[in-house]
PDB file of C-alpha atoms in Angstrom:
ATOM      1  CA  UNK A 264       8.529  26.541 -41.229  1.00  0.00           C
ATOM      2  CA  UNK A 265      11.816  25.533 -42.019  1.00  0.00           C
ATOM      3  CA  UNK A 266      12.912  25.154 -38.370  1.00  0.00           C
ATOM      4  CA  UNK A 267       9.555  23.259 -37.725  1.00  0.00           C
ATOM      5  CA  UNK A 268      10.840  20.769 -40.300  1.00  0.00           C
ATOM      6  CA  UNK A 269      14.322  20.354 -38.935  1.00  0.00           C
ATOM      7  CA  UNK A 270      12.901  19.768 -35.389  1.00  0.00           C
ATOM      8  CA  UNK A 271      10.390  17.271 -36.780  1.00  0.00           C
ATOM      9  CA  UNK A 272      13.250  15.359 -38.773  1.00  0.00           C
ATOM     10  CA  UNK A 273      15.859  15.529 -36.168  1.00  0.00           C
ATOM     11  CA  UNK A 274      13.860  14.735 -32.967  1.00  0.00           C
ATOM     12  CA  UNK A 275      13.167  11.075 -33.794  1.00  0.00           C
ATOM     13  CA  UNK A 276      16.904  10.722 -34.495  1.00  0.00           C
ATOM     14  CA  UNK A 277      17.815  12.147 -31.109  1.00  0.00           C
ATOM     15  CA  UNK A 278      15.270   9.980 -29.224  1.00  0.00           C
ATOM     16  CA  UNK A 279      16.650   6.794 -31.009  1.00  0.00           C
ATOM     17  CA  UNK A 280      20.217   7.766 -30.361  1.00  0.00           C
ATOM     18  CA  UNK A 281      19.345   8.261 -26.579  1.00  0.00           C
ATOM     19  CA  UNK A 282      17.477   4.960 -26.393  1.00  0.00           C
ATOM     20  CA  UNK A 283      20.602   3.209 -27.847  1.00  0.00           C
ATOM     21  CA  UNK A 284      22.913   4.720 -25.385  1.00  0.00           C
ATOM     22  CA  UNK A 285      20.619   3.688 -22.346  1.00  0.00           C
ATOM     23  CA  UNK A 286      20.373   0.251 -23.905  1.00  0.00           C
ATOM     24  CA  UNK A 287      24.151   0.029 -24.303  1.00  0.00           C
ATOM     25  CA  UNK A 288      24.789   1.202 -20.845  1.00  0.00           C
ATOM     26  CA  UNK A 289      22.018  -1.055 -19.352  1.00  0.00           C
ATOM     27  CA  UNK A 290      23.626  -4.222 -20.993  1.00  0.00           C
ATOM     28  CA  UNK A 291      27.019  -2.948 -19.549  1.00  0.00           C
ATOM     29  CA  UNK A 292      25.584  -2.427 -16.170  1.00  0.00           C
ATOM     30  CA  UNK A 293      24.114  -6.178 -16.535  1.00  0.00           C
ATOM     31  CA  UNK A 294      27.160  -7.785 -17.633  1.00  0.00           C
ATOM     32  CA  UNK A 295      30.124  -5.714 -16.186  1.00  0.00           C
ATOM     33  CA  UNK A 296      32.557  -7.386 -13.753  1.00  0.00           C
ATOM     34  CA  UNK A 297      31.566  -6.199 -10.248  1.00  0.00           C
ATOM     35  CA  UNK A 298      34.376  -6.308  -7.707  1.00  0.00           C
ATOM     36  CA  UNK A 299      33.488  -4.565  -4.355  1.00  0.00           C
ATOM     37  CA  UNK A 300      36.523  -2.912  -2.668  1.00  0.00           C
ATOM     38  CA  UNK A 301      37.196  -1.338   0.544  1.00  0.00           C
ATOM     39  CA  UNK A 302      38.018   2.307   0.272  1.00  0.00           C
ATOM     40  CA  UNK A 303      38.208   5.391   2.453  1.00  0.00           C
ATOM     41  CA  UNK A 304      35.622   7.729   1.322  1.00  0.00           C
ATOM     42  CA  UNK A 305      36.646  11.570   1.743  1.00  0.00           C
ATOM     43  CA  UNK A 306      34.353  14.067   3.461  1.00  0.00           C
ATOM     44  CA  UNK A 307      31.519  15.094   1.037  1.00  0.00           C
ATOM     45  CA  UNK A 308      29.710  18.411   1.488  1.00  0.00           C
ATOM     46  CA  UNK A 309      26.297  17.947   0.174  1.00  0.00           C
ATOM     47  CA  UNK A 310      23.065  19.949  -0.505  1.00  0.00           C
ATOM     48  CA  UNK A 311      19.912  17.809   0.018  1.00  0.00           C
ATOM     49  CA  UNK A 312      16.348  17.477   0.886  1.00  0.00           C
ATOM     50  CA  UNK A 313      14.501  14.560   2.751  1.00  0.00           C
ATOM     51  CA  UNK A 314      11.887  12.218   1.217  1.00  0.00           C
ATOM     52  CA  UNK A 315       9.659   9.289   2.437  1.00  0.00           C
ATOM     53  CA  UNK A 316       8.486   6.902  -0.018  1.00  0.00           C
ATOM     54  CA  UNK A 317       9.001   4.315  -2.556  1.00  0.00           C
ATOM     55  CA  UNK A 318      12.220   4.268  -4.458  1.00  0.00           C
ATOM     56  CA  UNK A 319      10.469   3.905  -7.835  1.00  0.00           C
ATOM     57  CA  UNK A 320       8.143   6.767  -7.704  1.00  0.00           C
ATOM     58  CA  UNK A 321       8.348   9.150  -4.763  1.00  0.00           C
ATOM     59  CA  UNK A 322      12.183   9.508  -4.984  1.00  0.00           C
ATOM     60  CA  UNK A 323      12.113  10.383  -8.832  1.00  0.00           C
ATOM     61  CA  UNK A 324       9.281  12.756  -7.949  1.00  0.00           C
ATOM     62  CA  UNK A 325      11.431  14.291  -5.122  1.00  0.00           C
ATOM     63  CA  UNK A 326      14.423  14.620  -7.622  1.00  0.00           C
ATOM     64  CA  UNK A 327      12.350  16.569 -10.100  1.00  0.00           C
ATOM     65  CA  UNK A 328      11.140  18.764  -7.541  1.00  0.00           C
ATOM     66  CA  UNK A 329      14.624  19.501  -6.110  1.00  0.00           C
ATOM     67  CA  UNK A 330      15.940  20.077  -9.721  1.00  0.00           C
ATOM     68  CA  UNK A 331      13.339  22.678 -10.447  1.00  0.00           C
ATOM     69  CA  UNK A 332      13.918  24.424  -7.176  1.00  0.00           C
ATOM     70  CA  UNK A 333      17.728  24.729  -7.509  1.00  0.00           C
ATOM     71  CA  UNK A 334      17.337  25.684 -11.334  1.00  0.00           C
ATOM     72  CA  UNK A 335      15.070  28.542 -10.552  1.00  0.00           C
ATOM     73  CA  UNK A 336      16.694  29.996  -7.325  1.00  0.00           C
ATOM     74  CA  UNK A 337      20.460  29.437  -8.363  1.00  0.00           C
ATOM     75  CA  UNK A 338      20.476  29.412 -12.255  1.00  0.00           C
ATOM     76  CA  UNK A 339      23.944  30.624 -12.367  1.00  0.00           C
ATOM     77  CA  UNK A 340      25.273  27.427 -10.721  1.00  0.00           C
ATOM     78  CA  UNK A 341      25.871  24.483 -13.289  1.00  0.00           C
ATOM     79  CA  UNK A 342      23.719  21.919 -11.161  1.00  0.00           C
ATOM     80  CA  UNK A 343      24.019  19.655 -14.319  1.00  0.00           C
ATOM     81  CA  UNK A 344      27.776  19.126 -13.890  1.00  0.00           C
ATOM     82  CA  UNK A 345      27.502  18.231 -10.050  1.00  0.00           C
ATOM     83  CA  UNK A 346      27.538  14.785  -8.982  1.00  0.00           C
ATOM     84  CA  UNK A 347      24.223  13.821  -7.428  1.00  0.00           C
ATOM     85  CA  UNK A 348      23.741  11.586  -4.225  1.00  0.00           C
ATOM     86  CA  UNK A 349      21.219   9.656  -2.451  1.00  0.00           C
ATOM     87  CA  UNK A 350      21.348   8.120   1.063  1.00  0.00           C
ATOM     88  CA  UNK A 351      18.810   5.324   1.303  1.00  0.00           C
ATOM     89  CA  UNK A 352      18.057   4.663   5.024  1.00  0.00           C
ATOM     90  CA  UNK A 353      15.567   1.717   4.504  1.00  0.00           C
ATOM     91  CA  UNK A 354      15.347  -1.333   2.472  1.00  0.00           C
ATOM     92  CA  UNK A 355      12.071  -1.996   0.675  1.00  0.00           C
ATOM     93  CA  UNK A 356      12.617  -5.527   0.900  1.00  0.00           C
ATOM     94  CA  UNK A 357      11.827  -5.245   4.828  1.00  0.00           C
ATOM     95  CA  UNK A 358      10.052  -1.966   4.957  1.00  0.00           C
ATOM     96  CA  UNK A 359       6.698  -0.911   3.194  1.00  0.00           C
ATOM     97  CA  UNK A 360       7.533   1.353   0.375  1.00  0.00           C
ATOM     98  CA  UNK A 361       5.611   4.239   1.551  1.00  0.00           C
ATOM     99  CA  UNK A 362       7.637   4.267   4.938  1.00  0.00           C
ATOM    100  CA  UNK A 363      11.163   4.105   3.342  1.00  0.00           C
ATOM    101  CA  UNK A 364      13.347   7.164   4.021  1.00  0.00           C
ATOM    102  CA  UNK A 365      16.088   8.809   1.816  1.00  0.00           C
ATOM    103  CA  UNK A 366      18.155  12.004   1.719  1.00  0.00           C
ATOM    104  CA  UNK A 367      18.563  13.241  -1.991  1.00  0.00           C
ATOM    105  CA  UNK A 368      20.816  16.067  -3.216  1.00  0.00           C
ATOM    106  CA  UNK A 369      24.084  17.390  -4.745  1.00  0.00           C
ATOM    107  CA  UNK A 370      27.737  16.835  -3.949  1.00  0.00           C
ATOM    108  CA  UNK A 371      28.854  20.297  -3.378  1.00  0.00           C
ATOM    109  CA  UNK A 372      32.623  19.548  -2.611  1.00  0.00           C
ATOM    110  CA  UNK A 373      34.809  16.570  -2.012  1.00  0.00           C
ATOM    111  CA  UNK A 374      37.340  17.414   0.862  1.00  0.00           C
ATOM    112  CA  UNK A 375      40.315  15.127   1.595  1.00  0.00           C
ATOM    113  CA  UNK A 376      42.986  15.763   4.107  1.00  0.00           C
ATOM    114  CA  UNK A 377      44.934  18.340   1.712  1.00  0.00           C
ATOM    115  CA  UNK A 378      41.822  20.503   0.865  1.00  0.00           C
ATOM    116  CA  UNK A 379      39.881  23.047   2.883  1.00  0.00           C
ATOM    117  CA  UNK A 380      37.928  22.505   5.873  1.00  0.00           C
ATOM    118  CA  UNK A 381      34.474  20.738   4.917  1.00  0.00           C
ATOM    119  CA  UNK A 382      32.696  22.244   7.800  1.00  0.00           C
ATOM    120  CA  UNK A 383      33.809  25.746   6.582  1.00  0.00           C
ATOM    121  CA  UNK A 384      32.786  24.810   3.055  1.00  0.00           C
ATOM    122  CA  UNK A 385      29.321  23.657   4.449  1.00  0.00           C
ATOM    123  CA  UNK A 386      28.954  26.849   6.468  1.00  0.00           C
ATOM    124  CA  UNK A 387      29.692  29.122   3.313  1.00  0.00           C
ATOM    125  CA  UNK A 388      26.830  27.181   1.458  1.00  0.00           C
ATOM    126  CA  UNK A 389      24.350  27.375   4.463  1.00  0.00           C
ATOM    127  CA  UNK A 390      24.637  31.091   4.489  1.00  0.00           C
ATOM    128  CA  UNK A 391      23.220  31.245   0.853  1.00  0.00           C
ATOM    129  CA  UNK A 392      19.782  32.627   0.719  1.00  0.00           C
ATOM    130  CA  UNK A 393      18.142  29.917  -1.306  1.00  0.00           C
ATOM    131  CA  UNK A 394      19.475  27.294   1.018  1.00  0.00           C
ATOM    132  CA  UNK A 395      17.500  29.071   4.086  1.00  0.00           C
ATOM    133  CA  UNK A 396      14.466  30.173   2.215  1.00  0.00           C
ATOM    134  CA  UNK A 397      13.778  26.844   0.414  1.00  0.00           C
ATOM    135  CA  UNK A 398      13.910  24.363   3.195  1.00  0.00           C
ATOM    136  CA  UNK A 399      17.232  22.759   1.860  1.00  0.00           C
ATOM    137  CA  UNK A 400      20.034  21.406   4.083  1.00  0.00           C
ATOM    138  CA  UNK A 401      23.740  21.262   3.895  1.00  0.00           C
ATOM    139  CA  UNK A 402      25.900  18.941   5.706  1.00  0.00           C
ATOM    140  CA  UNK A 403      29.071  16.969   5.688  1.00  0.00           C
ATOM    141  CA  UNK A 404      28.905  13.120   4.966  1.00  0.00           C
ATOM    142  CA  UNK A 405      31.911  12.220   7.064  1.00  0.00           C
ATOM    143  CA  UNK A 406      35.170  10.542   5.895  1.00  0.00           C
ATOM    144  CA  UNK A 407      35.315   6.779   6.592  1.00  0.00           C
ATOM    145  CA  UNK A 408      35.954   3.302   5.422  1.00  0.00           C
ATOM    146  CA  UNK A 409      33.390   2.071   3.026  1.00  0.00           C
ATOM    147  CA  UNK A 410      32.684  -1.169   0.767  1.00  0.00           C
ATOM    148  CA  UNK A 411      32.496   0.167  -2.687  1.00  0.00           C
ATOM    149  CA  UNK A 412      31.047  -0.932  -6.004  1.00  0.00           C
ATOM    150  CA  UNK A 413      31.273   1.167  -9.092  1.00  0.00           C
ATOM    151  CA  UNK A 414      29.115   0.660 -12.339  1.00  0.00           C
ATOM    152  CA  UNK A 415      28.155   2.181 -15.641  1.00  0.00           C
ATOM    153  CA  UNK A 416      24.619   3.762 -15.522  1.00  0.00           C
ATOM    154  CA  UNK A 417      22.526   6.116 -17.475  1.00  0.00           C
ATOM    155  CA  UNK A 418      18.852   6.285 -17.327  1.00  0.00           C
ATOM    156  CA  UNK A 419      16.313   4.480 -15.187  1.00  0.00           C
ATOM    157  CA  UNK A 420      16.577   0.917 -16.564  1.00  0.00           C
ATOM    158  CA  UNK A 421      20.562   0.633 -16.174  1.00  0.00           C
ATOM    159  CA  UNK A 422      20.177   2.258 -12.640  1.00  0.00           C
ATOM    160  CA  UNK A 423      17.471  -0.366 -11.471  1.00  0.00           C
ATOM    161  CA  UNK A 424      20.090  -3.107 -12.842  1.00  0.00           C
ATOM    162  CA  UNK A 425      22.877  -1.609 -11.071  1.00  0.00           C
ATOM    163  CA  UNK A 426      20.984  -1.240  -7.679  1.00  0.00           C
ATOM    164  CA  UNK A 427      19.802  -4.846  -7.799  1.00  0.00           C
ATOM    165  CA  UNK A 428      23.501  -6.223  -8.597  1.00  0.00           C
ATOM    166  CA  UNK A 429      25.241  -3.831  -6.074  1.00  0.00           C
ATOM    167  CA  UNK A 430      22.961  -4.782  -3.208  1.00  0.00           C
ATOM    168  CA  UNK A 431      23.158  -8.291  -3.830  1.00  0.00           C
ATOM    169  CA  UNK A 432      27.058  -8.088  -4.343  1.00  0.00           C
ATOM    170  CA  UNK A 433      27.488  -6.204  -1.146  1.00  0.00           C
ATOM    171  CA  UNK A 434      25.394  -8.172   1.035  1.00  0.00           C
ATOM    172  CA  UNK A 435      27.347 -11.230  -0.307  1.00  0.00           C
ATOM    173  CA  UNK A 436      30.617  -9.598   0.464  1.00  0.00           C
ATOM    174  CA  UNK A 437      29.639  -8.354   3.949  1.00  0.00           C
ATOM    175  CA  UNK A 438      28.443 -11.783   4.885  1.00  0.00           C
ATOM    176  CA  UNK A 439      31.559 -13.741   3.422  1.00  0.00           C
ATOM    177  CA  UNK A 440      34.042 -11.084   4.987  1.00  0.00           C
ATOM    178  CA  UNK A 441      32.318 -10.815   8.407  1.00  0.00           C
ATOM    179  CA  UNK A 442      32.035  -7.043   7.735  1.00  0.00           C
ATOM    180  CA  UNK A 443      29.194  -5.062   9.473  1.00  0.00           C
ATOM    181  CA  UNK A 444      27.796  -2.009   8.193  1.00  0.00           C
ATOM    182  CA  UNK A 445      27.872   0.119  11.312  1.00  0.00           C
ATOM    183  CA  UNK A 446      25.161   2.469  10.228  1.00  0.00           C
ATOM    184  CA  UNK A 447      22.038   1.904   8.331  1.00  0.00           C
ATOM    185  CA  UNK A 448      21.780   3.114   4.754  1.00  0.00           C
ATOM    186  CA  UNK A 449      23.396   2.928   1.415  1.00  0.00           C
ATOM    187  CA  UNK A 450      24.991   5.896  -0.210  1.00  0.00           C
ATOM    188  CA  UNK A 451      24.730   6.264  -4.123  1.00  0.00           C
ATOM    189  CA  UNK A 452      26.826   8.933  -6.032  1.00  0.00           C
ATOM    190  CA  UNK A 453      25.671   9.490  -9.537  1.00  0.00           C
ATOM    191  CA  UNK A 454      28.107  11.039 -11.817  1.00  0.00           C
ATOM    192  CA  UNK A 455      26.336  12.210 -15.222  1.00  0.00           C
ATOM    193  CA  UNK A 456      29.507  13.234 -16.735  1.00  0.00           C
ATOM    194  CA  UNK A 457      31.225   9.839 -16.077  1.00  0.00           C
ATOM    195  CA  UNK A 458      27.910   8.079 -16.759  1.00  0.00           C
ATOM    196  CA  UNK A 459      28.355   5.933 -13.576  1.00  0.00           C
ATOM    197  CA  UNK A 460      26.874   5.330 -10.282  1.00  0.00           C
ATOM    198  CA  UNK A 461      29.050   4.372  -7.164  1.00  0.00           C
ATOM    199  CA  UNK A 462      27.467   2.574  -4.246  1.00  0.00           C
ATOM    200  CA  UNK A 463      29.077   3.061  -0.776  1.00  0.00           C
ATOM    201  CA  UNK A 464      28.250   1.024   2.198  1.00  0.00           C
ATOM    202  CA  UNK A 465      29.718   2.872   5.413  1.00  0.00           C
ATOM    203  CA  UNK A 466      31.641   0.272   7.422  1.00  0.00           C
ATOM    204  CA  UNK A 467      32.548   2.655  10.400  1.00  0.00           C
ATOM    205  CA  UNK A 468      30.086   3.790  13.188  1.00  0.00           C
ATOM    206  CA  UNK A 469      29.492   7.671  12.296  1.00  0.00           C
ATOM    207  CA  UNK A 470      26.911   9.077  14.681  1.00  0.00           C
ATOM    208  CA  UNK A 471      27.156  12.320  12.667  1.00  0.00           C
ATOM    209  CA  UNK A 472      25.708  10.551   9.344  1.00  0.00           C
ATOM    210  CA  UNK A 473      23.269  12.861   7.759  1.00  0.00           C
ATOM    211  CA  UNK A 474      20.457  13.199  10.326  1.00  0.00           C
ATOM    212  CA  UNK A 475      17.080  12.488   8.815  1.00  0.00           C
TER     213      UNK A 475
END
């Protein structure tokens, strides 16, 4: 009885606190200074699944499905501590929402020139039984030059603000600088620990980009 009372009292406080944190980061996302920079992205070893559909409904549904899958088949791995990524192949401004393609998953390892071979890391992950038995994919997002925008984000509202601002800013930057995105798609990396989302627009033609 006492535990029920404690939960009943504390739950509204927790809900309010979460809402205030989301609101603060949404305002930060809306008004923070956004300066895209050109950086060389290292090799990213990623675990992912593919999704076709709208960014606002189908992608979140695919995320929840992937979360449940990895949590049930590999509970010993702290998936909540890993950065998440989404590779968006199509733009809903020019494509019907139900036709938009994306790859969603987790960043398993970041491999630069001083670390271990990314292909060896990917091969080791592919040998995991749950990868093979649940239709998941492991690949290396190859190193290369990207146009990068980094913003504070936590929750769906702040993410939407970040996405709109980042897309507009990256398009303006590429147009003003004469840069060309050599491959279709925008890569997002979400850090739950840092409470930030990083948008990367590849500027080099990398044919080994994650196959859909």
